[in-house]
Short mmCIF file of C-alpha atoms in Angstrom, two decimals:
data_model
loop_
_atom_site.label_atom_id
_atom_site.label_comp_id
_atom_site.label_asym_id
_atom_site.label_seq_id
_atom_site.Cartn_x
_atom_site.Cartn_y
_atom_site.Cartn_z
CA MET A 21 10.78 -42.72 7.92
CA ILE A 22 13.73 -44.85 9.03
CA SER A 23 16.47 -46.15 6.72
CA THR A 24 19.88 -47.79 6.77
CA SER A 25 22.88 -46.94 4.63
CA ASN A 26 25.48 -49.67 4.03
CA VAL A 27 24.94 -51.20 7.48
CA THR A 28 27.35 -54.02 8.28
CA LEU A 29 27.60 -55.94 11.54
CA ARG A 30 30.41 -58.39 12.18
CA VAL A 31 30.54 -60.81 15.08
CA GLY A 32 34.12 -62.01 15.13
CA LYS A 33 34.99 -62.94 11.57
CA LYS A 34 31.38 -63.57 10.60
CA ALA A 35 29.34 -60.83 8.94
CA LEU A 36 25.77 -61.06 10.21
CA PHE A 37 24.76 -58.21 7.87
CA GLU A 38 26.75 -56.73 5.02
CA ASP A 39 26.11 -53.42 3.22
CA VAL A 40 22.40 -53.37 4.00
CA SER A 41 20.69 -50.27 2.58
CA ILE A 42 16.94 -50.27 3.04
CA LYS A 43 14.16 -47.74 3.56
CA PHE A 44 11.08 -48.19 5.77
CA THR A 45 8.38 -45.65 4.97
CA GLU A 46 5.34 -44.20 6.73
CA GLY A 47 2.04 -46.02 6.42
CA ASN A 48 3.58 -49.48 6.04
CA CYS A 49 3.88 -52.42 8.40
CA TYR A 50 6.98 -54.49 7.60
CA GLY A 51 7.27 -58.10 8.70
CA LEU A 52 10.94 -58.88 9.34
CA ILE A 53 11.42 -62.60 8.70
CA GLY A 54 14.31 -65.05 8.45
CA ALA A 55 15.63 -68.31 9.85
CA ASN A 56 16.66 -68.64 13.50
CA GLY A 57 20.03 -66.93 13.86
CA ALA A 58 19.56 -64.80 10.74
CA GLY A 59 19.70 -61.66 12.89
CA LYS A 60 16.13 -60.38 13.06
CA SER A 61 16.29 -59.22 16.68
CA THR A 62 19.82 -57.92 16.16
CA PHE A 63 18.69 -55.79 13.22
CA LEU A 64 15.88 -54.30 15.33
CA LYS A 65 18.47 -53.42 18.00
CA ILE A 66 20.55 -51.64 15.36
CA LEU A 67 17.50 -49.69 14.18
CA SER A 68 16.57 -48.72 17.75
CA GLY A 69 20.10 -47.60 18.61
CA GLN A 70 20.65 -50.31 21.22
CA LEU A 71 23.44 -51.78 19.10
CA GLU A 72 26.05 -50.00 17.01
CA PRO A 73 26.79 -51.45 13.55
CA THR A 74 30.36 -52.20 12.55
CA GLN A 75 29.91 -49.73 9.72
CA GLY A 76 27.12 -47.78 8.05
CA GLU A 77 24.39 -45.72 9.70
CA VAL A 78 20.72 -45.59 10.61
CA VAL A 79 18.85 -42.43 9.56
CA ILE A 80 15.57 -41.29 11.13
CA THR A 81 13.55 -38.37 9.81
CA PRO A 82 14.30 -35.40 12.15
CA GLY A 83 11.63 -34.86 14.81
CA GLU A 84 10.16 -38.36 14.58
CA ARG A 85 9.80 -40.46 17.74
CA LEU A 86 10.87 -44.09 17.75
CA SER A 87 9.42 -46.64 20.17
CA PHE A 88 10.41 -50.27 20.68
CA LEU A 89 9.28 -53.23 22.74
CA GLN A 90 11.57 -53.53 25.77
CA GLN A 91 12.94 -57.00 26.48
CA ASP A 92 14.14 -56.43 30.07
CA HIS A 93 11.16 -57.54 32.16
CA PHE A 94 12.70 -56.26 35.42
CA LYS A 95 13.71 -52.78 34.27
CA TYR A 96 10.57 -51.09 35.60
CA ASP A 97 9.97 -53.13 38.77
CA ALA A 98 10.19 -49.99 40.93
CA TYR A 99 7.46 -48.17 38.98
CA PRO A 100 3.64 -48.33 38.94
CA VAL A 101 2.04 -50.07 35.96
CA LEU A 102 0.39 -46.92 34.54
CA ASP A 103 3.63 -44.92 34.86
CA THR A 104 5.49 -47.68 33.03
CA VAL A 105 3.11 -47.45 30.08
CA ILE A 106 3.27 -43.63 29.92
CA MET A 107 7.09 -43.86 29.91
CA GLY A 108 6.63 -45.02 26.34
CA ASN A 109 6.57 -41.30 25.56
CA ALA A 110 9.64 -40.25 27.53
CA ARG A 111 9.19 -36.51 26.97
CA LEU A 112 5.56 -36.56 28.16
CA TYR A 113 6.53 -38.53 31.25
CA GLU A 114 9.34 -36.05 32.04
CA ILE A 115 6.86 -33.17 31.79
CA MET A 116 4.40 -34.93 34.11
CA LYS A 117 7.07 -35.56 36.74
CA GLU A 118 8.48 -32.04 36.52
CA LYS A 119 4.97 -30.60 36.91
CA GLU A 120 4.36 -32.76 39.97
CA ALA A 121 7.63 -31.63 41.54
CA LEU A 122 6.89 -27.94 40.88
CA TYR A 123 3.36 -28.06 42.30
CA ALA A 124 4.62 -29.91 45.36
CA LYS A 125 7.03 -27.09 46.26
CA GLU A 126 6.12 -25.10 49.38
CA ASP A 127 8.01 -21.99 48.14
CA PHE A 128 6.41 -21.79 44.67
CA SER A 129 8.12 -18.78 43.00
CA ASP A 130 7.27 -16.59 40.01
CA GLU A 131 9.92 -18.43 38.02
CA ASP A 132 8.24 -21.69 38.96
CA GLY A 133 4.94 -20.28 37.74
CA ILE A 134 6.45 -19.36 34.37
CA ARG A 135 8.02 -22.79 34.07
CA ALA A 136 4.75 -24.49 35.06
CA SER A 137 2.92 -22.49 32.37
CA GLU A 138 5.43 -23.67 29.75
CA LEU A 139 5.06 -27.26 30.90
CA GLU A 140 1.27 -27.05 30.86
CA ALA A 141 1.36 -25.83 27.26
CA ASP A 142 3.64 -28.67 26.22
CA PHE A 143 1.55 -31.12 28.24
CA ALA A 144 -1.66 -30.05 26.50
CA SER A 145 -0.05 -30.15 23.03
CA MET A 146 0.98 -33.75 23.68
CA ASP A 147 -2.57 -34.69 24.75
CA GLY A 148 -1.31 -35.26 28.27
CA TRP A 149 -4.76 -34.95 29.84
CA ASN A 150 -5.75 -38.20 28.13
CA ALA A 151 -2.49 -40.02 28.90
CA GLU A 152 -3.81 -42.16 31.76
CA ALA A 153 -7.04 -43.01 29.92
CA ASP A 154 -5.07 -43.96 26.80
CA ALA A 155 -2.71 -46.12 28.86
CA GLU A 156 -5.65 -47.87 30.51
CA THR A 157 -7.26 -48.55 27.13
CA LEU A 158 -4.06 -50.20 25.90
CA LEU A 159 -3.72 -52.29 29.07
CA ASN A 160 -7.33 -53.44 28.97
CA GLY A 161 -7.03 -54.36 25.29
CA LEU A 162 -4.02 -56.54 26.06
CA GLY A 163 -5.76 -58.29 28.95
CA ILE A 164 -4.33 -56.42 31.97
CA GLU A 165 -7.32 -55.99 34.29
CA THR A 166 -8.12 -52.54 35.70
CA GLU A 167 -7.35 -53.63 39.28
CA LEU A 168 -3.72 -54.21 38.24
CA HIS A 169 -3.20 -50.72 36.79
CA GLY A 170 -2.31 -49.17 40.14
CA LYS A 171 0.04 -51.94 41.26
CA MET A 172 3.82 -51.89 41.08
CA MET A 173 5.46 -53.76 38.24
CA ASN A 174 7.25 -56.13 40.63
CA GLU A 175 3.82 -57.40 41.76
CA LEU A 176 2.98 -58.69 38.27
CA THR A 177 3.75 -62.07 36.73
CA GLY A 178 6.26 -62.36 33.91
CA ALA A 179 3.50 -62.69 31.29
CA GLN A 180 1.71 -59.62 32.66
CA LYS A 181 4.93 -57.58 32.56
CA VAL A 182 5.37 -58.45 28.88
CA LYS A 183 1.89 -57.08 28.15
CA VAL A 184 2.63 -53.86 30.05
CA LEU A 185 5.86 -53.37 28.10
CA LEU A 186 3.94 -53.92 24.86
CA ALA A 187 1.42 -51.26 25.95
CA GLN A 188 4.40 -48.99 26.66
CA ALA A 189 5.71 -49.45 23.12
CA LEU A 190 2.30 -48.70 21.62
CA PHE A 191 1.63 -45.67 23.82
CA GLY A 192 1.47 -42.14 22.45
CA ASN A 193 1.27 -42.80 18.71
CA PRO A 194 5.01 -43.15 17.95
CA ASP A 195 6.19 -42.31 14.43
CA ILE A 196 8.26 -45.51 14.20
CA LEU A 197 7.31 -48.67 16.09
CA LEU A 198 9.67 -51.65 16.43
CA LEU A 199 8.16 -54.86 17.83
CA ASP A 200 10.14 -58.03 18.53
CA GLU A 201 7.78 -61.01 19.01
CA PRO A 202 4.89 -58.90 20.35
CA THR A 203 2.45 -61.85 20.39
CA ASN A 204 4.50 -63.82 22.93
CA HIS A 205 2.45 -64.43 26.10
CA LEU A 206 -0.70 -63.04 24.46
CA ASN A 207 -3.79 -65.18 24.18
CA LEU A 208 -5.76 -65.24 20.93
CA ASP A 209 -8.12 -62.49 22.08
CA ALA A 210 -5.25 -60.13 22.90
CA ILE A 211 -3.53 -60.99 19.61
CA ALA A 212 -6.73 -60.13 17.74
CA TRP A 213 -6.84 -56.78 19.57
CA LEU A 214 -3.21 -56.08 18.64
CA GLU A 215 -3.92 -56.96 15.02
CA GLU A 216 -6.68 -54.36 14.85
CA PHE A 217 -4.47 -51.78 16.56
CA LEU A 218 -1.68 -52.24 14.01
CA ILE A 219 -4.06 -52.37 11.03
CA ASN A 220 -5.35 -48.95 12.07
CA PHE A 221 -1.89 -47.56 12.92
CA ASP A 222 -0.90 -44.91 10.38
CA ASN A 223 2.85 -44.68 10.96
CA THR A 224 5.81 -47.03 10.36
CA VAL A 225 5.85 -50.49 11.96
CA ILE A 226 8.61 -53.10 11.77
CA VAL A 227 7.68 -56.36 13.47
CA VAL A 228 9.37 -59.71 14.07
CA SER A 229 6.94 -62.57 14.62
CA HIS A 230 6.67 -66.33 14.10
CA ASP A 231 2.89 -66.06 13.83
CA ARG A 232 2.04 -66.40 10.12
CA TYR A 233 -1.61 -65.44 10.55
CA PHE A 234 -0.58 -62.31 12.45
CA LEU A 235 1.89 -61.32 9.71
CA ASN A 236 -0.75 -61.93 7.05
CA LYS A 237 -3.22 -59.72 8.90
CA VAL A 238 -1.01 -56.72 9.66
CA CYS A 239 1.83 -56.57 7.14
CA THR A 240 1.87 -54.54 3.94
CA GLN A 241 5.47 -55.57 3.12
CA ILE A 242 7.89 -58.34 4.08
CA ALA A 243 11.59 -57.77 4.74
CA ASP A 244 13.32 -61.12 4.27
CA ILE A 245 16.74 -61.67 5.87
CA ASP A 246 18.80 -64.36 4.16
CA TYR A 247 22.59 -64.67 3.89
CA GLY A 248 23.20 -61.26 5.44
CA LYS A 249 21.02 -59.39 2.96
CA ILE A 250 17.52 -57.98 3.31
CA GLN A 251 15.10 -58.14 0.37
CA LEU A 252 11.79 -56.28 0.40
CA TYR A 253 8.62 -57.86 -0.99
CA ALA A 254 5.27 -56.08 -1.35
CA GLY A 255 2.36 -57.81 0.36
CA ASN A 256 1.92 -60.03 3.40
CA TYR A 257 3.62 -63.27 4.44
CA ASP A 258 1.68 -65.57 2.10
CA PHE A 259 2.37 -63.23 -0.82
CA TRP A 260 6.08 -63.22 0.08
CA TYR A 261 6.14 -67.02 0.16
CA GLU A 262 4.45 -67.34 -3.24
CA SER A 263 6.63 -64.57 -4.72
CA SER A 264 9.89 -66.05 -3.42
CA GLN A 265 8.99 -69.52 -4.66
CA LEU A 266 7.95 -68.10 -8.05
CA LEU A 267 11.23 -66.21 -8.33
CA ILE A 268 13.23 -69.38 -7.69
CA ARG A 269 11.15 -71.32 -10.26
CA GLN A 270 11.66 -68.57 -12.85
CA MET A 271 15.41 -68.53 -12.24
CA LYS A 272 15.60 -72.32 -12.57
CA GLU A 273 13.58 -72.25 -15.81
CA ALA A 274 15.77 -69.46 -17.19
CA ASN A 275 18.91 -71.43 -16.29
CA LYS A 276 17.50 -74.55 -17.94
CA LYS A 277 16.97 -72.67 -21.20
CA LYS A 278 20.47 -71.21 -20.96
CA GLU A 279 21.96 -74.65 -20.32
CA GLU A 280 20.18 -76.00 -23.40
CA LYS A 281 21.58 -73.11 -25.47
CA ILE A 282 25.07 -73.68 -24.04
CA LYS A 283 24.90 -77.37 -24.99
CA GLU A 284 23.75 -76.50 -28.52
CA LEU A 285 26.59 -73.98 -29.02
CA GLN A 286 29.20 -76.34 -27.57
CA GLU A 287 28.10 -79.13 -29.92
CA PHE A 288 28.36 -76.82 -32.95
CA ILE A 289 31.80 -75.54 -31.90
CA SER A 290 33.01 -79.08 -31.28
CA ARG A 291 31.80 -80.26 -34.75
CA PHE A 292 32.96 -77.36 -36.89
CA SER A 293 35.87 -75.54 -35.21
CA ALA A 294 38.34 -77.51 -37.32
CA ASN A 295 36.28 -77.01 -40.51
CA ALA A 296 37.71 -74.07 -42.50
CA SER A 297 34.39 -73.24 -44.16
CA LYS A 298 32.60 -73.19 -40.80
CA SER A 299 35.39 -71.64 -38.68
CA ARG A 300 33.89 -68.12 -38.80
CA GLN A 301 30.53 -69.43 -37.57
CA ALA A 302 32.26 -71.47 -34.86
CA THR A 303 34.16 -68.37 -33.69
CA SER A 304 30.88 -66.39 -33.59
CA ARG A 305 29.27 -69.07 -31.45
CA LYS A 306 32.25 -69.06 -29.08
CA ARG A 307 31.65 -65.36 -28.48
CA ALA A 308 27.93 -66.02 -27.89
CA LEU A 309 28.80 -68.82 -25.48
CA GLU A 310 31.05 -66.53 -23.43
CA LYS A 311 28.21 -64.05 -22.95
CA ILE A 312 25.77 -66.56 -21.43
CA GLN A 313 25.77 -66.33 -17.63
CA LEU A 314 23.79 -68.70 -15.45
CA GLU A 315 21.90 -67.16 -12.55
CA GLU A 316 23.35 -68.02 -9.15
CA ILE A 317 20.60 -69.72 -7.15
CA ARG A 318 21.61 -69.87 -3.51
CA PRO A 319 19.54 -72.22 -1.39
CA SER A 320 17.75 -70.51 1.48
CA SER A 321 19.33 -70.67 4.92
CA ARG A 322 15.95 -71.82 6.25
CA LYS A 323 15.65 -75.40 7.44
CA TYR A 324 12.32 -77.18 7.89
CA PRO A 325 12.04 -80.14 10.29
CA TYR A 326 9.95 -83.11 9.20
CA ILE A 327 7.11 -83.74 11.64
CA ASP A 328 4.94 -86.79 11.05
CA PHE A 329 2.89 -88.43 13.81
CA LYS A 330 2.09 -92.03 12.86
CA PRO A 331 -0.13 -93.99 15.30
CA ASN A 332 0.85 -97.59 15.98
CA ARG A 333 -2.81 -98.63 16.01
CA GLU A 334 -6.11 -97.30 14.71
CA ILE A 335 -8.32 -95.64 17.28
CA GLY A 336 -11.72 -97.15 18.13
CA ASN A 337 -15.09 -95.46 18.48
CA GLU A 338 -14.75 -94.94 22.24
CA VAL A 339 -12.14 -92.26 22.81
CA LEU A 340 -12.76 -90.19 25.94
CA THR A 341 -15.69 -89.54 28.26
CA VAL A 342 -15.48 -86.68 30.77
CA GLU A 343 -18.27 -86.36 33.35
CA ASN A 344 -18.85 -83.53 35.85
CA LEU A 345 -15.17 -82.68 36.20
CA SER A 346 -14.32 -79.91 38.72
CA LYS A 347 -11.02 -78.56 40.02
CA THR A 348 -9.99 -75.66 42.25
CA VAL A 349 -6.41 -74.35 42.07
CA ASN A 350 -5.10 -71.94 44.72
CA GLY A 351 -8.62 -71.03 45.75
CA GLU A 352 -9.82 -70.41 42.17
CA LYS A 353 -12.35 -72.76 40.60
CA VAL A 354 -10.86 -73.30 37.14
CA LEU A 355 -13.06 -76.26 36.09
CA ASP A 356 -16.73 -76.35 37.08
CA ASN A 357 -18.76 -79.48 36.36
CA ILE A 358 -17.27 -80.01 32.88
CA SER A 359 -18.62 -82.86 30.72
CA PHE A 360 -17.92 -83.85 27.13
CA THR A 361 -17.35 -86.91 24.93
CA LEU A 362 -14.68 -87.15 22.23
CA ASN A 363 -15.25 -88.88 18.91
CA ARG A 364 -12.61 -90.64 16.82
CA ASP A 365 -12.42 -87.80 14.26
CA ASP A 366 -12.20 -84.92 16.74
CA LYS A 367 -9.47 -82.31 16.52
CA VAL A 368 -10.25 -80.09 19.52
CA ALA A 369 -8.70 -76.67 20.05
CA PHE A 370 -9.02 -75.17 23.54
CA VAL A 371 -9.13 -71.40 23.07
CA GLY A 372 -9.65 -68.24 25.15
CA GLY A 373 -7.67 -66.52 27.85
CA ASN A 374 -8.17 -68.99 30.70
CA GLU A 375 -4.77 -70.65 30.30
CA LEU A 376 -4.66 -72.13 33.81
CA ALA A 377 -7.93 -73.96 33.16
CA LYS A 378 -6.65 -75.46 29.91
CA THR A 379 -3.39 -76.62 31.46
CA THR A 380 -5.21 -78.02 34.51
CA LEU A 381 -7.59 -80.02 32.31
CA PHE A 382 -4.70 -81.44 30.28
CA GLN A 383 -2.85 -82.40 33.48
CA ILE A 384 -5.94 -84.20 34.79
CA LEU A 385 -6.50 -86.08 31.51
CA THR A 386 -2.85 -87.22 31.48
CA GLY A 387 -2.92 -88.34 35.12
CA GLU A 388 -0.67 -85.61 36.50
CA LEU A 389 -3.47 -84.12 38.65
CA GLU A 390 -6.51 -85.55 40.39
CA PRO A 391 -9.86 -83.81 39.91
CA ASP A 392 -11.76 -82.58 42.96
CA GLU A 393 -14.96 -84.06 41.55
CA GLY A 394 -16.04 -86.00 38.49
CA THR A 395 -14.47 -88.69 36.33
CA TYR A 396 -12.85 -89.27 32.98
CA LYS A 397 -12.30 -92.49 31.03
CA TRP A 398 -10.09 -93.17 28.01
CA GLY A 399 -11.14 -95.80 25.48
CA VAL A 400 -9.24 -99.11 25.56
CA THR A 401 -7.85 -98.56 22.04
CA THR A 402 -6.35 -95.15 22.88
CA SER A 403 -2.77 -94.25 23.70
CA GLN A 404 -1.83 -90.70 24.65
CA ALA A 405 1.23 -88.54 24.12
CA TYR A 406 1.46 -85.26 26.03
CA PHE A 407 3.28 -82.01 25.29
CA PRO A 408 3.30 -80.02 28.58
CA LYS A 409 3.49 -76.24 28.72
CA ASP A 410 6.19 -76.46 31.40
CA SER A 411 8.70 -79.13 30.40
CA GLY A 412 11.46 -78.18 32.86
CA LYS A 413 11.41 -81.44 34.81
CA GLU A 414 11.68 -83.45 31.56
CA PHE A 415 15.17 -82.09 30.99
CA ASP A 416 16.45 -81.83 34.56
CA ASN A 417 19.05 -84.57 34.10
CA ASP A 418 22.44 -85.21 32.51
CA ASP A 419 21.27 -87.39 29.60
CA THR A 420 22.42 -86.68 26.08
CA ILE A 421 19.66 -86.09 23.53
CA VAL A 422 20.10 -89.61 22.14
CA GLU A 423 19.97 -91.18 25.63
CA TRP A 424 16.95 -89.07 26.58
CA LEU A 425 14.92 -90.06 23.51
CA THR A 426 15.97 -93.73 23.58
CA GLN A 427 14.24 -94.26 26.94
CA TYR A 428 10.89 -93.48 25.27
CA SER A 429 11.44 -95.76 22.27
CA GLU A 430 10.46 -99.42 22.12
CA GLU A 431 13.21 -99.85 19.51
CA LYS A 432 16.50 -99.17 21.30
CA ASP A 433 18.69 -99.16 18.18
CA VAL A 434 20.67 -95.88 18.14
CA THR A 435 20.36 -95.53 14.37
CA TYR A 436 16.57 -95.76 14.66
CA VAL A 437 16.46 -93.10 17.39
CA ARG A 438 18.85 -90.82 15.52
CA GLY A 439 16.52 -91.01 12.54
CA PHE A 440 13.80 -89.24 14.55
CA LEU A 441 16.31 -86.68 15.78
CA GLY A 442 17.55 -86.09 12.24
CA ARG A 443 14.02 -85.22 11.13
CA MET A 444 14.01 -82.58 13.86
CA LEU A 445 17.33 -81.07 12.66
CA PHE A 446 19.56 -82.72 15.29
CA SER A 447 22.39 -84.06 13.15
CA GLY A 448 25.82 -85.51 13.84
CA GLU A 449 27.26 -84.41 17.16
CA ASP A 450 24.03 -82.63 18.13
CA GLY A 451 22.74 -85.92 19.53
CA LEU A 452 25.50 -85.87 22.14
CA LYS A 453 24.37 -82.55 23.63
CA LYS A 454 23.20 -82.67 27.23
CA VAL A 455 19.47 -82.04 27.42
CA ARG A 456 20.00 -79.78 30.44
CA VAL A 457 21.69 -77.09 28.29
CA LEU A 458 19.30 -77.09 25.33
CA SER A 459 17.61 -73.90 24.16
CA GLY A 460 13.84 -73.50 24.37
CA GLY A 461 13.40 -74.34 20.69
CA GLU A 462 15.64 -77.42 20.94
CA LYS A 463 13.64 -78.71 23.91
CA VAL A 464 10.41 -78.32 21.96
CA ARG A 465 11.88 -80.28 19.05
CA CYS A 466 12.96 -83.02 21.48
CA LEU A 467 9.44 -83.23 22.92
CA LEU A 468 7.94 -83.47 19.44
CA SER A 469 10.44 -86.25 18.63
CA LYS A 470 9.25 -88.05 21.77
CA MET A 471 5.64 -87.74 20.62
CA MET A 472 6.47 -89.03 17.14
CA ILE A 473 8.42 -92.03 18.45
CA SER A 474 5.58 -92.94 20.86
CA GLY A 475 3.16 -93.95 18.10
CA ALA A 476 0.25 -92.57 20.15
CA ASN A 477 -3.16 -92.13 18.54
CA VAL A 478 -4.20 -89.28 20.84
CA LEU A 479 -2.03 -86.17 21.04
CA ILE A 480 -2.43 -83.59 23.82
CA LEU A 481 -0.43 -80.42 23.22
CA ASP A 482 -0.29 -77.37 25.50
CA GLU A 483 1.12 -74.38 23.55
CA PRO A 484 3.57 -76.37 21.39
CA THR A 485 4.48 -73.41 19.14
CA ASP A 486 6.17 -71.46 21.95
CA HIS A 487 9.92 -71.15 21.24
CA LEU A 488 9.61 -72.50 17.68
CA ASP A 489 10.71 -70.58 14.60
CA MET A 490 8.37 -70.09 11.66
CA GLU A 491 9.78 -73.05 9.73
CA ALA A 492 9.22 -75.43 12.66
CA ILE A 493 5.72 -74.04 13.27
CA THR A 494 4.89 -74.62 9.59
CA ALA A 495 6.18 -78.21 9.84
CA LEU A 496 4.21 -78.81 13.05
CA ASN A 497 1.08 -77.33 11.48
CA ASN A 498 1.42 -79.71 8.51
CA GLY A 499 2.06 -82.68 10.81
CA LEU A 500 -1.05 -81.96 12.90
CA LYS A 501 -3.25 -81.46 9.84
CA LYS A 502 -2.45 -84.91 8.45
CA PHE A 503 -2.43 -86.75 11.82
CA PRO A 504 -5.14 -89.46 11.57
CA GLY A 505 -5.82 -89.68 15.32
CA VAL A 506 -7.48 -87.44 17.93
CA LEU A 507 -6.09 -84.05 18.94
CA LEU A 508 -6.60 -81.94 22.04
CA PHE A 509 -4.48 -78.81 21.93
CA ALA A 510 -4.08 -75.20 22.95
CA SER A 511 -2.14 -72.78 20.79
CA ARG A 512 -1.73 -69.03 20.41
CA ASP A 513 -1.04 -69.52 16.71
CA HIS A 514 -4.28 -68.59 14.93
CA GLN A 515 -3.34 -70.40 11.72
CA VAL A 516 -2.56 -73.65 13.54
CA VAL A 517 -5.94 -73.51 15.29
CA GLU A 518 -7.92 -72.53 12.19
CA THR A 519 -6.35 -75.11 9.83
CA THR A 520 -6.30 -78.02 12.32
CA ALA A 521 -9.33 -77.94 14.60
CA ASN A 522 -12.84 -79.11 13.72
CA ARG A 523 -14.15 -78.59 17.25
CA ILE A 524 -13.66 -75.61 19.56
CA MET A 525 -13.84 -75.64 23.36
CA GLU A 526 -13.45 -72.58 25.58
CA ILE A 527 -13.30 -72.71 29.36
CA MET A 528 -14.74 -69.45 30.62
CA PRO A 529 -13.84 -67.58 33.82
CA GLY A 530 -15.38 -69.60 36.64
CA GLY A 531 -14.75 -72.89 34.85
CA HIS A 532 -17.79 -73.20 32.58
CA LEU A 533 -17.31 -74.87 29.18
CA ILE A 534 -18.45 -73.77 25.73
CA ASP A 535 -18.25 -76.67 23.25
CA LYS A 536 -18.91 -76.13 19.55
CA ILE A 537 -18.29 -78.28 16.47
CA THR A 538 -16.98 -75.63 14.11
CA THR A 539 -13.81 -74.03 12.80
CA TYR A 540 -12.09 -71.34 14.84
CA ASP A 541 -12.91 -68.47 12.47
CA GLU A 542 -16.57 -69.52 12.39
CA TYR A 543 -16.54 -69.68 16.19
CA LEU A 544 -15.15 -66.15 16.47
CA ALA A 545 -17.71 -64.85 13.97
CA SER A 546 -20.67 -66.49 15.73
CA ASP A 547 -22.98 -63.95 17.40
CA GLU A 548 -24.33 -66.71 19.61
CA MET A 549 -20.89 -67.58 20.91
CA ALA A 550 -20.07 -63.92 21.48
CA ARG A 551 -23.23 -63.51 23.58
CA LYS A 552 -22.48 -66.66 25.60
CA ARG A 553 -18.91 -65.59 26.26
CA GLN A 554 -20.02 -62.12 27.35
CA THR A 555 -22.73 -63.61 29.59
CA TYR A 556 -20.21 -65.82 31.37
CA ILE A 557 -17.82 -62.90 31.83
CA MET A 558 -20.56 -60.65 33.22
CA GLN A 559 -21.73 -63.40 35.59
CA GLU A 560 -18.21 -63.77 36.95
CA GLU A 561 -17.84 -60.01 37.38
CA ASP A 562 -21.14 -59.89 39.30
CA ASN A 563 -19.93 -62.66 41.57
#
């Protein structure tokens, strides 16, 4: 168990948390939620001991081991991948290294033998003989191939390092597990694996995530941060949302009844306070009036952008024809003879772990890359807007936000452009910020503003939920669901895919395409699709 007692953290004059006393118990998975800047990651750092509170304390049951997801992706560059994972249990790793040093000694003494015996006993009690196998299981589940397990961490990509650090946090069955955005850089398959791991995890988990489907799957309780306080709710994310909205409605209804009673008492007092025969009753009502207290209803600190994609023209029956498209990138064939035709009602989600293939296809369809073979043709009534995975070059200039967005608008009126920015929570002086210095989330909101102002009837989005908070993801999800045009998109957010797509495409290793008109959950549940996916994977492994 881990708990806090009157924890307060002040940053300057501002109190990020104030007198927070909360208890996290064994057997529960807590989803820590709140608006951007509410302090979710900061609170996890306080719980893990990385950050000292201004006052108050964190209490952990004696003897329990706490593990957390490291955020420094370069910390273990000098270590092998497997060692990095096993370091998740620091004591076990120390024993392993001390054993290795003892057995490597040329002058192995009796004292060394006694010490080695003690270490072997501790090693066995901690299931050390299975440590490497357990670490490999975690890595494979998260999508780190076996051939990478023996490499040094500095040989891995940034996304691969994140997965290794997640495996490190999960390693060795910790008593308390703290995870800050564990689904970042995971594809949907790896997220599904992590969901099952946490569902079957018996100890205490506290997780920060913007993935609503993930929180619904794994959480037994929600810890909501708002205005420096943390309120616990039983149930998953959807249950929290319904409960919090119900609580607000109940408070408003109670206040309405109280206001009606106040008005009734005030009218009686006003009519009869000067009437001698009624003065006693008027005095009694004054006392009753003084006892009525309205509930304070503070608005949430959460802010939802308004995302609404409105095409300038209706799309025709001919949308997109792709024939025999192939592309090799850095010696790897990522697209192999791909063909498909889009219809005017298609909302296509590209799923699976082959992220390079998805991005390459999007870049070809938007004219950024040329295919090696094959052709594609857009219908004459279509207009496309593209959300790239890597948007760095979009913002490599000294424009202000208003200037940047105006260049993409047919209507150059500043008030018109600011209207789109206002919907995306850029108000007042925000529009004068230089785009070069924007945060990841602000850049995403700018790109979505650009797509809205374009009036396109075909939207192509490559991982648009990266860097967005839960409120913005919810707004984007709603905007995509009601968009009347054609969608092609890739997203790690299960709920966005499930509630938006009516057609699923997966580009397998080697560049082959699976194309199915279905929802995402139906696709995952399909035995036929599972067999096809496994066949493609086995074919590639044989090659």
